[in-house]
Amino acid sequence: MPGKKKDEKESLATYRRIVWYDEKIASGTYPNVKTFMDKWEISEATVHRDLDALRDDFGAAEYLEYDRFKKGYHYKSPTFRIPGLLTTERQIISARLMSNLLNTIKGTPVYTQAIEVFTTLASNIEQDSKLNAKKLSNRILFLGMEPVDIKDQTWGLLEEALSTNRYISFDYEKDGHINDVTMKPYQLIYYNGMWSLYGYNTNPKYDGLRFFNLPVIKNVRIKKETFELPADFSYEKHAVGKFGRFIGNETFEFKLKILSSYTEDYAKMYKWAADQKFESQSDGTTIMTFTSNQYLPVLNWVLARGMYIKPLAPEKLVNDWKKNVIAMAKMAEEM
C-alpha cells in the first residue's frame, strides 16, 4: 500500500537522523539545531520533532542537555548512547540468519526468548536493495543435531541458581543408579544438540569439575547457601583444545600422521588446539601435533578419520586406537 510504504520510509529517515544526532552529540562537538538543519536539509520544526523523539522514544530525556555557553547539545552522561536498531540490509540479513541459527537450540526457554528478539529485529526495517533479506536468509542453512528437550521448570530453576550463585542439589541417573548430586553451578553449555550443566560437584566421591546432561537432571532444589564464583570458573579456562565438551585430568602431547591430502585440508581448516602444527613429510604424509586434555574426544576424532589418520603419540592413544581397530576388523571378518 502506497501510504504504508511512505510512512515506513519517513520512519526510516527519522531514525537515521536521530542516529546521526546521537553520534554527533556523543562526540562532544556540541551540535545545535542549525547543525542538524544543514546536515539533513530539513526545517527547524522537523529538528525539534526529532529531538523530542530522541528524548521520549530513545531514552535521552534525562541525559540530553543544551549548553547555553557552548551553544549546542551534549549528554550529561558521557557513556549514554541510544539503543541500536537495524539500519542496513546486511544487518537485517544477519539478524534473520541468527534466527535460523537459533533453530539449532529449539526445545529450551532461551530459544523462545531469543527467537522473539531476533525475529523482531529482522523485521524492523525492510529497504529496497540489491540484497533481499527474506530470500537470502532462506538460502543459508545451519545444520546440527536435533536439540534435546528441556523442561521449563528445570531451566528456570537453573537460571535462578546461576544468577544468585546458590548451591543446588538434584537427582541424576547414571549407569542405572539415581545419584543425589550437590554442586556449585557455573555454566550452562550447549554442544552438538545437548545442554549440560557445568560446575563443581561437592560430593566427596566425585569432588571436582563435572558435567551433567540436562535431560537426566530431575527434582532440582535450590539451597539457601551461596558460593563465591571463582575467577577461573569458565569452561574455556580449563578445556585445552576444541574437540568437544570435555575436560580431562591430564594434558597429553598428541602426534598424528595424516595419510590423505583431503583429510589434511580438512584438519587445517579448523583451530583444534592453540599450539597445533602441521609438518609435511617427504613421503607425502603430514605430521599433526598439538596438546590437549580432551583425550576421549581426540580418540573419537582419530577413529572417525578411519584409515586416513594413524596415531603416533601418546602411547595410550596408540594402544586404544589399536584395540578399537582390531575389534572393528574382527567384526568386519564376521560379516
Tab-separated table of C-alpha atoms in Angstrom:
chain	number	residue	atom	x	y	z
A	1	MET	CA	0.000	0.000	0.000
A	2	PRO	CA	1.461	3.390	-1.054
A	3	GLY	CA	0.571	5.144	2.215
A	4	LYS	CA	2.168	2.450	4.349
A	5	LYS	CA	5.375	2.435	2.284
A	6	LYS	CA	5.593	6.226	2.561
A	7	ASP	CA	5.201	6.068	6.355
A	8	GLU	CA	7.890	3.359	6.570
A	9	LYS	CA	10.322	5.469	4.515
A	10	GLU	CA	9.651	8.522	6.677
A	11	SER	CA	10.170	6.481	9.852
A	12	LEU	CA	13.438	5.142	8.495
A	13	ALA	CA	14.579	8.648	7.525
A	14	THR	CA	13.736	9.929	11.007
A	15	TYR	CA	15.597	7.090	12.644
A	16	ARG	CA	18.685	7.686	10.506
A	17	ARG	CA	18.706	11.355	11.506
A	18	ILE	CA	18.361	10.501	15.187
A	19	VAL	CA	21.222	8.004	14.954
A	20	TRP	CA	23.364	10.779	13.457
A	21	TYR	CA	22.245	13.260	16.144
A	22	ASP	CA	23.227	10.729	18.790
A	23	GLU	CA	26.693	10.181	17.305
A	24	LYS	CA	27.282	13.905	16.898
A	25	ILE	CA	26.095	14.782	20.410
A	26	ALA	CA	28.164	11.976	21.958
A	27	SER	CA	31.257	13.204	20.093
A	28	GLY	CA	31.434	16.271	22.359
A	29	THR	CA	31.315	18.800	19.493
A	30	TYR	CA	28.155	20.477	20.826
A	31	PRO	CA	25.994	20.409	17.664
A	32	ASN	CA	22.921	22.683	17.561
A	33	VAL	CA	19.674	22.963	15.611
A	34	LYS	CA	21.417	24.688	12.695
A	35	THR	CA	23.960	21.841	12.548
A	36	PHE	CA	21.124	19.355	12.145
A	37	MET	CA	19.215	21.528	9.637
A	38	ASP	CA	22.267	21.993	7.415
A	39	LYS	CA	23.266	18.323	7.505
A	40	TRP	CA	19.846	16.950	6.595
A	41	GLU	CA	18.346	19.932	4.751
A	42	ILE	CA	15.275	19.930	6.961
A	43	SER	CA	13.233	22.589	8.736
A	44	GLU	CA	13.725	23.808	12.278
A	45	ALA	CA	10.362	22.308	13.225
A	46	THR	CA	11.474	18.889	11.973
A	47	VAL	CA	14.669	19.083	14.019
A	48	HIS	CA	12.684	19.850	17.175
A	49	ARG	CA	10.359	16.914	16.474
A	50	ASP	CA	13.431	14.696	16.071
A	51	LEU	CA	14.912	15.941	19.331
A	52	ASP	CA	11.605	15.265	21.095
A	53	ALA	CA	11.719	11.715	19.724
A	54	LEU	CA	15.328	11.374	20.897
A	55	ARG	CA	14.217	12.338	24.417
A	56	ASP	CA	10.906	10.488	24.624
A	57	ASP	CA	11.363	7.404	22.422
A	58	PHE	CA	15.087	6.709	22.742
A	59	GLY	CA	15.655	7.281	26.467
A	60	ALA	CA	17.642	10.526	26.267
A	61	ALA	CA	15.262	12.661	28.321
A	62	GLU	CA	17.453	12.755	31.448
A	63	TYR	CA	20.757	12.974	29.552
A	64	LEU	CA	20.228	15.417	26.667
A	65	GLU	CA	21.068	18.999	27.672
A	66	TYR	CA	21.596	22.297	25.854
A	67	ASP	CA	24.699	24.244	26.882
A	68	ARG	CA	23.967	27.985	26.609
A	69	PHE	CA	27.648	28.916	26.697
A	70	LYS	CA	28.793	26.490	24.016
A	71	LYS	CA	25.511	26.901	22.165
A	72	GLY	CA	24.981	23.228	21.495
A	73	TYR	CA	23.738	19.902	22.809
A	74	HIS	CA	25.631	17.359	24.877
A	75	TYR	CA	24.907	14.314	27.041
A	76	LYS	CA	25.251	14.767	30.800
A	77	SER	CA	26.448	11.172	30.970
A	78	PRO	CA	29.431	10.537	28.658
A	79	THR	CA	28.522	6.834	28.356
A	80	PHE	CA	24.929	7.323	27.217
A	81	ARG	CA	24.033	6.170	23.696
A	82	ILE	CA	20.664	5.367	22.178
A	83	PRO	CA	19.730	1.700	21.685
A	84	GLY	CA	20.861	0.431	18.319
A	85	LEU	CA	18.418	-0.901	15.718
A	86	LEU	CA	18.974	-2.349	12.263
A	87	THR	CA	19.760	0.247	9.633
A	88	THR	CA	21.188	-1.713	6.700
A	89	GLU	CA	20.024	-4.648	4.635
A	90	ARG	CA	23.127	-6.623	5.573
A	91	GLN	CA	22.301	-6.193	9.258
A	92	ILE	CA	18.771	-7.399	8.580
A	93	ILE	CA	20.159	-10.458	6.794
A	94	SER	CA	22.449	-11.144	9.754
A	95	ALA	CA	19.518	-10.954	12.163
A	96	ARG	CA	17.451	-13.308	10.018
A	97	LEU	CA	20.371	-15.738	9.858
A	98	MET	CA	20.688	-15.581	13.632
A	99	SER	CA	17.033	-16.589	13.801
A	100	ASN	CA	17.886	-19.592	11.630
A	101	LEU	CA	20.908	-20.436	13.770
A	102	LEU	CA	18.782	-20.366	16.893
A	103	ASN	CA	16.700	-23.195	15.452
A	104	THR	CA	19.577	-25.470	16.473
A	105	ILE	CA	18.701	-24.892	20.138
A	106	LYS	CA	14.963	-25.458	19.986
A	107	GLY	CA	13.350	-27.021	22.998
A	108	THR	CA	14.687	-24.633	25.613
A	109	PRO	CA	13.146	-21.464	27.080
A	110	VAL	CA	16.179	-19.441	25.984
A	111	TYR	CA	15.331	-20.297	22.371
A	112	THR	CA	11.811	-18.904	22.698
A	113	GLN	CA	13.084	-15.659	24.213
A	114	ALA	CA	15.952	-15.206	21.777
A	115	ILE	CA	13.972	-16.019	18.650
A	116	GLU	CA	11.441	-13.326	19.546
A	117	VAL	CA	14.223	-10.747	19.844
A	118	PHE	CA	15.925	-11.637	16.573
A	119	THR	CA	12.706	-12.012	14.622
A	120	THR	CA	11.607	-8.571	15.809
A	121	LEU	CA	14.938	-7.043	14.852
A	122	ALA	CA	14.968	-8.778	11.498
A	123	SER	CA	11.500	-7.476	10.660
A	124	ASN	CA	12.154	-3.959	11.919
A	125	ILE	CA	13.274	-2.409	8.653
A	126	GLU	CA	12.811	-3.513	5.074
A	127	GLN	CA	14.680	-1.486	2.465
A	128	ASP	CA	14.859	-1.501	-1.299
A	129	SER	CA	18.225	-3.036	-2.078
A	130	LYS	CA	20.085	-5.417	-4.358
A	131	LEU	CA	20.090	-7.716	-1.340
A	132	ASN	CA	16.791	-9.342	-0.403
A	133	ALA	CA	16.909	-10.258	3.289
A	134	LYS	CA	13.978	-12.652	3.275
A	135	LYS	CA	15.124	-14.595	0.213
A	136	LEU	CA	18.821	-14.693	1.085
A	137	SER	CA	18.240	-15.842	4.658
A	138	ASN	CA	16.451	-18.908	3.272
A	139	ARG	CA	19.483	-19.747	1.120
A	140	ILE	CA	21.900	-20.086	4.054
A	141	LEU	CA	21.381	-23.122	6.283
A	142	PHE	CA	22.734	-24.153	9.695
A	143	LEU	CA	22.876	-27.902	10.341
A	144	GLY	CA	23.297	-29.713	13.632
A	145	MET	CA	21.917	-32.400	15.886
A	146	GLU	CA	18.266	-32.072	16.858
A	147	PRO	CA	18.414	-30.343	20.267
A	148	VAL	CA	17.172	-32.192	23.328
A	149	ASP	CA	14.003	-31.004	25.069
A	150	ILE	CA	14.445	-29.304	28.440
A	151	LYS	CA	11.593	-28.785	30.877
A	152	ASP	CA	10.791	-25.136	31.571
A	153	GLN	CA	10.795	-25.746	35.328
A	154	THR	CA	14.286	-27.266	35.270
A	155	TRP	CA	15.630	-24.464	33.097
A	156	GLY	CA	14.044	-21.778	35.267
A	157	LEU	CA	15.495	-23.189	38.485
A	158	LEU	CA	18.961	-23.472	36.961
A	159	GLU	CA	18.797	-19.884	35.697
A	160	GLU	CA	17.841	-18.704	39.166
A	161	ALA	CA	20.693	-20.643	40.795
A	162	LEU	CA	23.212	-19.328	38.273
A	163	SER	CA	22.120	-15.722	38.696
A	164	THR	CA	22.302	-15.864	42.514
A	165	ASN	CA	25.345	-18.180	42.928
A	166	ARG	CA	23.336	-20.622	45.010
A	167	TYR	CA	24.186	-24.273	45.624
A	168	ILE	CA	21.778	-26.748	44.071
A	169	SER	CA	21.031	-30.418	44.527
A	170	PHE	CA	19.234	-32.784	42.156
A	171	ASP	CA	18.706	-36.430	41.255
A	172	TYR	CA	20.884	-37.723	38.438
A	173	GLU	CA	20.570	-41.128	36.834
A	174	LYS	CA	23.799	-42.751	35.694
A	175	ASP	CA	24.527	-46.415	34.924
A	176	GLY	CA	21.067	-47.356	36.153
A	177	HIS	CA	21.533	-45.698	39.551
A	178	ILE	CA	19.964	-42.495	40.927
A	179	ASN	CA	22.629	-40.256	42.447
A	180	ASP	CA	21.968	-37.315	44.761
A	181	VAL	CA	24.208	-34.512	43.484
A	182	THR	CA	25.075	-31.271	45.268
A	183	MET	CA	27.092	-28.750	43.296
A	184	LYS	CA	28.072	-25.166	42.562
A	185	PRO	CA	26.534	-24.381	39.156
A	186	TYR	CA	28.931	-22.422	36.931
A	187	GLN	CA	27.624	-22.501	33.366
A	188	LEU	CA	25.042	-23.951	31.008
A	189	ILE	CA	26.834	-25.304	27.939
A	190	TYR	CA	25.332	-26.263	24.592
A	191	TYR	CA	27.205	-28.704	22.368
A	192	ASN	CA	26.004	-30.760	19.415
A	193	GLY	CA	22.344	-30.861	20.444
A	194	MET	CA	22.961	-31.407	24.157
A	195	TRP	CA	22.619	-28.917	27.016
A	196	SER	CA	24.845	-29.596	30.014
A	197	LEU	CA	25.256	-28.044	33.433
A	198	TYR	CA	28.916	-27.427	34.214
A	199	GLY	CA	30.159	-26.757	37.725
A	200	TYR	CA	31.837	-28.020	40.854
A	201	ASN	CA	30.463	-31.261	42.300
A	202	THR	CA	30.837	-31.145	46.086
A	203	ASN	CA	30.013	-34.826	46.701
A	204	PRO	CA	33.146	-36.363	48.315
A	205	LYS	CA	33.209	-39.338	45.936
A	206	TYR	CA	33.098	-37.143	42.795
A	207	ASP	CA	34.636	-33.921	44.126
A	208	GLY	CA	35.687	-31.672	41.238
A	209	LEU	CA	34.538	-30.085	37.993
A	210	ARG	CA	31.788	-32.108	36.317
A	211	PHE	CA	29.208	-32.031	33.503
A	212	PHE	CA	25.590	-33.089	33.916
A	213	ASN	CA	23.291	-33.522	30.921
A	214	LEU	CA	20.101	-31.544	31.497
A	215	PRO	CA	17.612	-34.189	30.288
A	216	VAL	CA	18.842	-36.520	33.067
A	217	ILE	CA	18.611	-33.898	35.840
A	218	LYS	CA	15.487	-34.388	37.984
A	219	ASN	CA	13.999	-32.694	41.053
A	220	VAL	CA	16.223	-29.615	41.151
A	221	ARG	CA	16.385	-27.987	44.602
A	222	ILE	CA	17.938	-24.562	45.165
A	223	LYS	CA	19.703	-24.310	48.507
A	224	LYS	CA	19.946	-21.264	50.771
A	225	GLU	CA	23.758	-21.375	50.822
A	226	THR	CA	25.640	-19.262	48.306
A	227	PHE	CA	29.171	-19.648	46.926
A	228	GLU	CA	31.861	-17.321	45.659
A	229	LEU	CA	32.263	-17.667	41.910
A	230	PRO	CA	35.979	-18.305	41.234
A	231	ALA	CA	37.803	-16.096	38.747
A	232	ASP	CA	38.632	-19.124	36.574
A	233	PHE	CA	35.118	-20.635	36.673
A	234	SER	CA	34.647	-20.644	32.881
A	235	TYR	CA	34.805	-23.929	30.966
A	236	GLU	CA	37.223	-22.342	28.494
A	237	LYS	CA	39.708	-21.720	31.308
A	238	HIS	CA	40.059	-25.469	31.878
A	239	ALA	CA	39.496	-27.105	28.487
A	240	VAL	CA	42.696	-27.433	26.433
A	241	GLY	CA	41.577	-27.981	22.860
A	242	LYS	CA	38.345	-27.765	20.913
A	243	PHE	CA	37.488	-31.391	20.168
A	244	GLY	CA	34.246	-31.424	22.132
A	245	ARG	CA	32.736	-30.762	25.545
A	246	PHE	CA	35.311	-32.455	27.760
A	247	ILE	CA	37.919	-31.635	30.419
A	248	GLY	CA	40.374	-34.358	31.358
A	249	ASN	CA	42.615	-34.551	34.401
A	250	GLU	CA	45.730	-34.980	32.258
A	251	THR	CA	47.106	-33.000	29.314
A	252	PHE	CA	48.713	-35.033	26.524
A	253	GLU	CA	51.090	-34.194	23.684
A	254	PHE	CA	49.438	-35.697	20.613
A	255	LYS	CA	51.199	-36.684	17.411
A	256	LEU	CA	49.226	-37.932	14.423
A	257	LYS	CA	50.225	-38.979	10.908
A	258	ILE	CA	47.757	-37.774	8.277
A	259	LEU	CA	47.783	-40.081	5.230
A	260	SER	CA	45.336	-38.257	2.968
A	261	SER	CA	45.585	-34.786	1.426
A	262	TYR	CA	41.809	-34.441	1.719
A	263	THR	CA	41.954	-35.166	5.471
A	264	GLU	CA	44.918	-32.809	5.799
A	265	ASP	CA	42.993	-29.983	4.105
A	266	TYR	CA	40.030	-30.628	6.404
A	267	ALA	CA	42.180	-30.651	9.554
A	268	LYS	CA	43.952	-27.436	8.593
A	269	MET	CA	40.672	-25.563	8.204
A	270	TYR	CA	39.951	-25.661	11.946
A	271	LYS	CA	41.651	-24.483	15.113
A	272	TRP	CA	41.637	-27.692	17.171
A	273	ALA	CA	44.258	-26.512	19.655
A	274	ALA	CA	46.186	-23.319	20.296
A	275	ASP	CA	49.566	-24.947	19.544
A	276	GLN	CA	48.616	-27.181	16.614
A	277	LYS	CA	51.276	-27.676	13.930
A	278	PHE	CA	51.328	-29.412	10.554
A	279	GLU	CA	54.650	-30.609	9.111
A	280	SER	CA	54.852	-32.049	5.588
A	281	GLN	CA	56.900	-35.254	5.212
A	282	SER	CA	58.981	-36.498	2.292
A	283	ASP	CA	56.639	-39.467	1.767
A	284	GLY	CA	53.663	-37.163	1.133
A	285	THR	CA	52.134	-37.551	4.592
A	286	THR	CA	51.715	-34.807	7.198
A	287	ILE	CA	52.500	-34.887	10.918
A	288	MET	CA	49.974	-33.054	13.101
A	289	THR	CA	50.995	-32.201	16.676
A	290	PHE	CA	49.103	-30.449	19.481
A	291	THR	CA	48.431	-30.599	23.229
A	292	SER	CA	45.018	-31.203	24.758
A	293	ASN	CA	43.334	-32.517	27.885
A	294	GLN	CA	40.384	-33.788	25.822
A	295	TYR	CA	41.659	-37.343	25.459
A	296	LEU	CA	38.409	-39.205	24.729
A	297	PRO	CA	37.173	-36.689	22.107
A	298	VAL	CA	40.603	-36.831	20.423
A	299	LEU	CA	40.450	-40.644	20.343
A	300	ASN	CA	36.977	-40.485	18.790
A	301	TRP	CA	38.175	-37.838	16.326
A	302	VAL	CA	41.048	-40.069	15.191
A	303	LEU	CA	38.787	-43.126	14.886
A	304	ALA	CA	36.283	-41.100	12.852
A	305	ARG	CA	39.006	-40.351	10.267
A	306	GLY	CA	39.367	-44.115	9.704
A	307	MET	CA	42.300	-45.258	7.589
A	308	TYR	CA	43.415	-41.707	6.860
A	309	ILE	CA	44.978	-40.941	10.257
A	310	LYS	CA	47.451	-43.011	12.253
A	311	PRO	CA	48.254	-42.029	15.870
A	312	LEU	CA	51.930	-41.892	16.859
A	313	ALA	CA	51.737	-40.485	20.410
A	314	PRO	CA	50.976	-40.687	23.263
A	315	GLU	CA	51.330	-44.421	23.780
A	316	LYS	CA	47.928	-44.564	25.447
A	317	LEU	CA	46.277	-43.223	22.305
A	318	VAL	CA	48.169	-45.685	20.092
A	319	ASN	CA	47.112	-48.639	22.252
A	320	ASP	CA	43.462	-47.572	22.475
A	321	TRP	CA	43.367	-46.949	18.732
A	322	LYS	CA	44.821	-50.415	18.019
A	323	LYS	CA	42.295	-52.011	20.362
A	324	ASN	CA	39.408	-50.364	18.511
A	325	VAL	CA	40.803	-51.096	15.036
A	326	ILE	CA	41.372	-54.789	15.849
A	327	ALA	CA	37.849	-55.098	17.274
A	328	MET	CA	36.338	-53.462	14.170
A	329	ALA	CA	38.433	-55.679	11.870
A	330	LYS	CA	37.160	-58.733	13.708
A	331	MET	CA	33.550	-57.585	13.304
A	332	ALA	CA	34.169	-56.998	9.598
A	333	GLU	CA	35.515	-60.553	9.189
A	334	GLU	CA	32.397	-61.974	10.834
A	335	MET	CA	30.050	-60.320	8.366
